[in-house]
CSV table of C-alpha atoms and ligand atoms in Angstrom, one decimal:
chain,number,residue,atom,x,y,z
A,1,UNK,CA,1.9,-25.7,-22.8
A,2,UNK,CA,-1.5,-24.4,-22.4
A,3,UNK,CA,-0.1,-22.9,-18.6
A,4,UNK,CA,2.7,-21.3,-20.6
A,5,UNK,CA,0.6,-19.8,-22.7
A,6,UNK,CA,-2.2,-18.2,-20.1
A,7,UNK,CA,0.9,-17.5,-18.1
A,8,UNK,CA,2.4,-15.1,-21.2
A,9,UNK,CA,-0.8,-13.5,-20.9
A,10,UNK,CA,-0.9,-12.5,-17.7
A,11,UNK,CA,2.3,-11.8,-17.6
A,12,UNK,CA,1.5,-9.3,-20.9
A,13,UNK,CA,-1.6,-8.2,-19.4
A,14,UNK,CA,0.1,-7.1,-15.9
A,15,UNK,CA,-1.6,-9.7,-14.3
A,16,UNK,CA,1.5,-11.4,-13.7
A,17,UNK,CA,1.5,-11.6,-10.0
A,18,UNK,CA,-2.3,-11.8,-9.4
A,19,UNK,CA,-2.4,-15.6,-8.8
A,20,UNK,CA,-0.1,-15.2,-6.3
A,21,UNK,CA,-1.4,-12.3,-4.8
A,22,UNK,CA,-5.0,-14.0,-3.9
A,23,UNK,CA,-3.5,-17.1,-2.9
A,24,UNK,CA,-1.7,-15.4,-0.4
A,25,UNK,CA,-4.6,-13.4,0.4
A,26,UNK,CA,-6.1,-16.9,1.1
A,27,UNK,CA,-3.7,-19.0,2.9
A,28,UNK,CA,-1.4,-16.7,5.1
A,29,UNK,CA,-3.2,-13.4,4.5
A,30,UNK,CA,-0.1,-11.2,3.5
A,31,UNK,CA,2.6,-11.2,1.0
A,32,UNK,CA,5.4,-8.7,-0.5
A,33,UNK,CA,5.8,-9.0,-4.4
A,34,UNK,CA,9.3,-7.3,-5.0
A,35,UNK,CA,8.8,-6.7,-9.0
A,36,UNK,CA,4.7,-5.9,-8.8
A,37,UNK,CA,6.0,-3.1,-11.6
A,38,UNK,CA,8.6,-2.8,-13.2
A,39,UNK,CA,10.8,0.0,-13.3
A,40,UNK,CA,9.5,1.6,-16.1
A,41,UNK,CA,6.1,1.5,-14.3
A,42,UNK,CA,7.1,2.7,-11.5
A,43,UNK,CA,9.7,5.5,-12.2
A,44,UNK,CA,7.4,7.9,-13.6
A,45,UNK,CA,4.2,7.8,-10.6
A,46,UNK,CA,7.2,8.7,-8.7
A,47,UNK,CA,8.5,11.5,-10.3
A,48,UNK,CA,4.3,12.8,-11.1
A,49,UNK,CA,3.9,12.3,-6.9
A,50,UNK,CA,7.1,14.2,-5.7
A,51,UNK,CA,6.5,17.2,-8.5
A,52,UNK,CA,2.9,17.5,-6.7
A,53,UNK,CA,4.4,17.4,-3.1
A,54,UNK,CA,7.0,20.2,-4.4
A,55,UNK,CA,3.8,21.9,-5.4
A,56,UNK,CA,2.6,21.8,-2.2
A,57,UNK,CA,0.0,19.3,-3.1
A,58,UNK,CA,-0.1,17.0,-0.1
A,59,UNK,CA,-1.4,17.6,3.5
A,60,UNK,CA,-0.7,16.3,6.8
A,61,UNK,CA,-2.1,12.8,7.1
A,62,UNK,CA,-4.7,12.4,9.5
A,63,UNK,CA,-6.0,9.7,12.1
A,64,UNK,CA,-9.2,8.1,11.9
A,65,UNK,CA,-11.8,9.6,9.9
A,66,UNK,CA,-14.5,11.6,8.6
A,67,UNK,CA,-15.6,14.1,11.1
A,68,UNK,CA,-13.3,12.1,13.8
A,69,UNK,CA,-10.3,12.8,12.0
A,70,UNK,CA,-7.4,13.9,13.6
A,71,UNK,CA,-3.8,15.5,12.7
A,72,UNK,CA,-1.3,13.0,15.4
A,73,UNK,CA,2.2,14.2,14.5
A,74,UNK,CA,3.0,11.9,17.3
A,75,UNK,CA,1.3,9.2,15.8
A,76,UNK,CA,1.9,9.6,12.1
A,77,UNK,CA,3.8,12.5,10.4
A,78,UNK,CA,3.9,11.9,6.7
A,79,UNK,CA,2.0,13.9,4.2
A,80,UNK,CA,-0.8,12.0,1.8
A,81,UNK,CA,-2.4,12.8,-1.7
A,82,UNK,CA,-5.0,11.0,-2.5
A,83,UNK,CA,-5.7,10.2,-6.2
A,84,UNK,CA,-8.8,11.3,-6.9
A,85,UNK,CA,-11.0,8.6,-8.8
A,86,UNK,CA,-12.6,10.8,-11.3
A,87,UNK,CA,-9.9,13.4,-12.2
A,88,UNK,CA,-6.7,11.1,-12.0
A,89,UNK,CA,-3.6,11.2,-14.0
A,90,UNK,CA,-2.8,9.0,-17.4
A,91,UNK,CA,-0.4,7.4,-14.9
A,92,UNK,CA,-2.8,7.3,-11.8
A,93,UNK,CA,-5.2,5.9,-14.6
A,94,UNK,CA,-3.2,3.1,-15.7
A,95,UNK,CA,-2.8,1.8,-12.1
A,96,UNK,CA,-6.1,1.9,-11.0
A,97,UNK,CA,-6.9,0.1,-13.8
A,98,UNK,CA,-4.6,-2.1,-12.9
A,99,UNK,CA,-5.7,-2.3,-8.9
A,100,UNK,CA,-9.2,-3.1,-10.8
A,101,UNK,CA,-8.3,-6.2,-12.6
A,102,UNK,CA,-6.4,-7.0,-9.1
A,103,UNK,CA,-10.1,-5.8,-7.5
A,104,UNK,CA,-11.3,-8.6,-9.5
A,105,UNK,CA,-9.0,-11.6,-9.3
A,106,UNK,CA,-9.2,-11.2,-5.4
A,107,UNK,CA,-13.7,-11.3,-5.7
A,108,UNK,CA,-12.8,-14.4,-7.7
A,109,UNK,CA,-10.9,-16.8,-6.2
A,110,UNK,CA,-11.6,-15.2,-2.1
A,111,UNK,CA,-15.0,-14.7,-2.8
A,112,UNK,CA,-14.1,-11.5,-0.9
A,113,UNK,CA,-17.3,-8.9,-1.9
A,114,UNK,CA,-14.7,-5.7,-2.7
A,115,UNK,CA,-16.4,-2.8,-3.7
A,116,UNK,CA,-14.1,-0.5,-4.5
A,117,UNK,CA,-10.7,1.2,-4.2
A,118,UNK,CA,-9.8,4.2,-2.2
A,119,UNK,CA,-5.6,5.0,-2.5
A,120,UNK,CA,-3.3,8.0,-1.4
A,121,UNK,CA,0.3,8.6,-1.6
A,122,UNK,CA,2.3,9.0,1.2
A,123,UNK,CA,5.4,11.0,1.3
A,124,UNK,CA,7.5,10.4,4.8
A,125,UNK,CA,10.2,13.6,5.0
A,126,UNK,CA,13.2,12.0,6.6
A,127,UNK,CA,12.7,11.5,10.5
A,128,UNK,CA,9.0,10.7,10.1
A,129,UNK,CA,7.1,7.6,11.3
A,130,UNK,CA,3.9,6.0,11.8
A,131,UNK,CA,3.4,4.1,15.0
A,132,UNK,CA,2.3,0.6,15.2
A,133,UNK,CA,-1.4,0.3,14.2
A,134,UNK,CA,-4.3,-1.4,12.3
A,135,UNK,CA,-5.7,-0.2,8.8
A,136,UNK,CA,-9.4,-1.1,9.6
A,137,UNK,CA,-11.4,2.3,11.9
A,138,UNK,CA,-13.2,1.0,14.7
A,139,UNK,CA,-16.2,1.8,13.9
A,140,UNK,CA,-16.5,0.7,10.9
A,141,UNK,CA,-14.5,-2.1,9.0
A,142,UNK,CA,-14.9,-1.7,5.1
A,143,UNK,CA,-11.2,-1.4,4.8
A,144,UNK,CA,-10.6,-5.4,3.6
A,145,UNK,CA,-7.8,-5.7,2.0
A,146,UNK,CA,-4.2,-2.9,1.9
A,147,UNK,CA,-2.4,-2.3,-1.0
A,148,UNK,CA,1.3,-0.6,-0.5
A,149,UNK,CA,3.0,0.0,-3.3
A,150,UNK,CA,6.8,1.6,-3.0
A,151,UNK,CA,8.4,4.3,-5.2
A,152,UNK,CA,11.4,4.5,-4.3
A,153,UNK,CA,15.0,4.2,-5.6
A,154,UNK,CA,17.9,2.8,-4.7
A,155,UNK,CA,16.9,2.0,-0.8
A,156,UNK,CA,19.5,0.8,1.7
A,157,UNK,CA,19.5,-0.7,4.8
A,158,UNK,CA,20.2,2.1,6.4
A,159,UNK,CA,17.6,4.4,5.4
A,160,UNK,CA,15.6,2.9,8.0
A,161,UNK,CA,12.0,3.6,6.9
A,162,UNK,CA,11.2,-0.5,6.7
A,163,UNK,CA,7.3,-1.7,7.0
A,164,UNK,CA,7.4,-3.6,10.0
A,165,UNK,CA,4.5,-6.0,9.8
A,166,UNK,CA,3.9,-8.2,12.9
A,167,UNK,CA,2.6,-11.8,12.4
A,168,UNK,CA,0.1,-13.4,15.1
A,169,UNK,CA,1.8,-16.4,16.0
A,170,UNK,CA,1.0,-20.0,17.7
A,171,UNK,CA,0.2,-19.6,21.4
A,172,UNK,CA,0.3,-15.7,21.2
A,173,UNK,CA,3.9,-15.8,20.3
A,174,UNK,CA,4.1,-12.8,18.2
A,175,UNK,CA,7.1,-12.2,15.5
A,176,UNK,CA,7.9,-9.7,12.7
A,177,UNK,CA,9.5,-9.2,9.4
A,178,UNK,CA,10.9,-5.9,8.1
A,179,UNK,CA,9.8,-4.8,4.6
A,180,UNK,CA,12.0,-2.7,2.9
A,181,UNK,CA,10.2,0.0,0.6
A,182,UNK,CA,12.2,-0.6,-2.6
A,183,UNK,CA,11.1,0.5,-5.9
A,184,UNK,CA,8.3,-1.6,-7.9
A,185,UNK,CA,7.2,-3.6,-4.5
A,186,UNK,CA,4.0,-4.0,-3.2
A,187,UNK,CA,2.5,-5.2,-0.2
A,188,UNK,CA,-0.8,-6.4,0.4
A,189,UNK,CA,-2.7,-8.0,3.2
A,190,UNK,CA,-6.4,-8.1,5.0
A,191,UNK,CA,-6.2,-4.8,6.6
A,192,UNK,CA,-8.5,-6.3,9.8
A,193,UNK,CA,-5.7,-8.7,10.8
A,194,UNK,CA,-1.8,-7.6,10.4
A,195,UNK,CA,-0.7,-4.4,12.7
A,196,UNK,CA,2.0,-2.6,11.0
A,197,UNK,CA,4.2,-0.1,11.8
A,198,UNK,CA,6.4,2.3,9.5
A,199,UNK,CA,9.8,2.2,11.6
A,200,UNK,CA,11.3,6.0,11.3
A,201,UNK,CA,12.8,6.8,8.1
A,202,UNK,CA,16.0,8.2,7.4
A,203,UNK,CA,15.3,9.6,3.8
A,204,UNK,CA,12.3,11.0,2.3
A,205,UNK,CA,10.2,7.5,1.4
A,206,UNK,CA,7.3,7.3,-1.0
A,207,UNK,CA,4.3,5.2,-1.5
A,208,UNK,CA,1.1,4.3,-2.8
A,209,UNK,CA,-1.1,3.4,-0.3
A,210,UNK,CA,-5.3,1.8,-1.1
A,211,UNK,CA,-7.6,0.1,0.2
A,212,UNK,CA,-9.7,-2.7,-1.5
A,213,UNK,CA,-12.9,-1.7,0.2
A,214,UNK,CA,-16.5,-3.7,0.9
A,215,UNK,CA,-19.5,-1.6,0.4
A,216,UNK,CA,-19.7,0.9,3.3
B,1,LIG,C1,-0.6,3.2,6.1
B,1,LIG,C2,0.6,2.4,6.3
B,1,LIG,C3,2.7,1.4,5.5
B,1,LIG,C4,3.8,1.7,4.5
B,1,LIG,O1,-0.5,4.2,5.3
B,1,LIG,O2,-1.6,2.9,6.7
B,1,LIG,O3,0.6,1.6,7.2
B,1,LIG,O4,4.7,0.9,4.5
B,1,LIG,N1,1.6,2.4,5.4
B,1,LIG,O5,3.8,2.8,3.9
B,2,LIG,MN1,-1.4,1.1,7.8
């Protein structure tokens, strides 16, 4: 009874998938929530994100960073916006918030020492990829723990587009699973130990992308 109850909470409290989150986080190091939002969540950041790309609001994404930052169409070719943490939107508002309780759950039961959050968008325009790669720079490693969230509708199969995330296995024997970017999921693992790839996409593909970050 008393679960039910601080399970009602949560669940009212969008903290409904936070347990699972960290002890995921914990044991394997990954997981894929399918209904992190719910469509009524969800809907609207996508329409706010694809009105400022049609404004001509996003830019190439780069590789690496800082002053070592470089455009690789070759290497990645979608376009980012990042949300900017002290002018963001009522609906970029509500998820950091959000991504801050999340922030907190994770310091609490991984003992994990994130700092902060740092998050984009990421709009792929049909045909565009990023190649297999890992989230943390390599020379510096703040980047702890990736947050992917989808916004998009409706996808297929055949869109292509899927997360491919590849999983160390026993005895070096590597496998992968494909994620699909479907509406309302998220993704989230430690950004130091999973290379991922974004398979080429057949139709324009949205996300959220962050970063759970230590201090730098
Ligand atoms: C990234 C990335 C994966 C995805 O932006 O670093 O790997 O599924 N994104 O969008
Ligand atoms: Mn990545």
């Amino acid at each position: 009874m008393l679960q039910a109850t601080a399970l009602l909470e949560a669940a009212s409290s969008g903290q409904a998938h936070f347990a699972e989150v960290v002890e995921s986080l914990s044991t394997r190091g990954w997981c894929e929530i399918p209904d992190f939002l719910s469509r009524a969540e969800w809907q609207p950041m996508a329409v706010e994100a694809n009105l400022m790309y049609a404004n001509g609001g996003f830019r190439m994404a780069g590789v690496g960073h800082g002053t070592g930052m470089r455009i690789r169409p070759e290497i990645r070719s979608d376009r980012v916006r990042w949300i900017d943490p002290l002018e963001p939107s009522l609906l970029q508002q509500a998820w950091l918030e959000r991504i801050e309780a999340l922030r907190l759950a994770i310091n609490a039961g991984l003992m994990a020492g994130l700092f902060d959050y740092e998050g984009h968008f990421a709009l792929y325009p049909p045909g565009c990829f990023y190649r297999r790669h890992l989230d943390r720079f390599s020379d510096v490693s703040y980047r702890t723990v990736t947050c992917i969230l989808y916004l998009n509708d409706d996808w297929k199969p055949e869109d292509g587009g899927e997360l491919r995330m590849y999983l160390p296995g026993e005895a070096g024997k590597e496998s992968y699973v494909d994620i699909q970017p479907t509406g309302g999921k998220a993704v989230f693992f430690m950004s130091g130990d999973f290379e991922h790839m974004v398979m080429p996409s057949r139709r324009k593909r949205l996300s959220l992308t962050g970063w759970f970050c230590k201090r730098r």
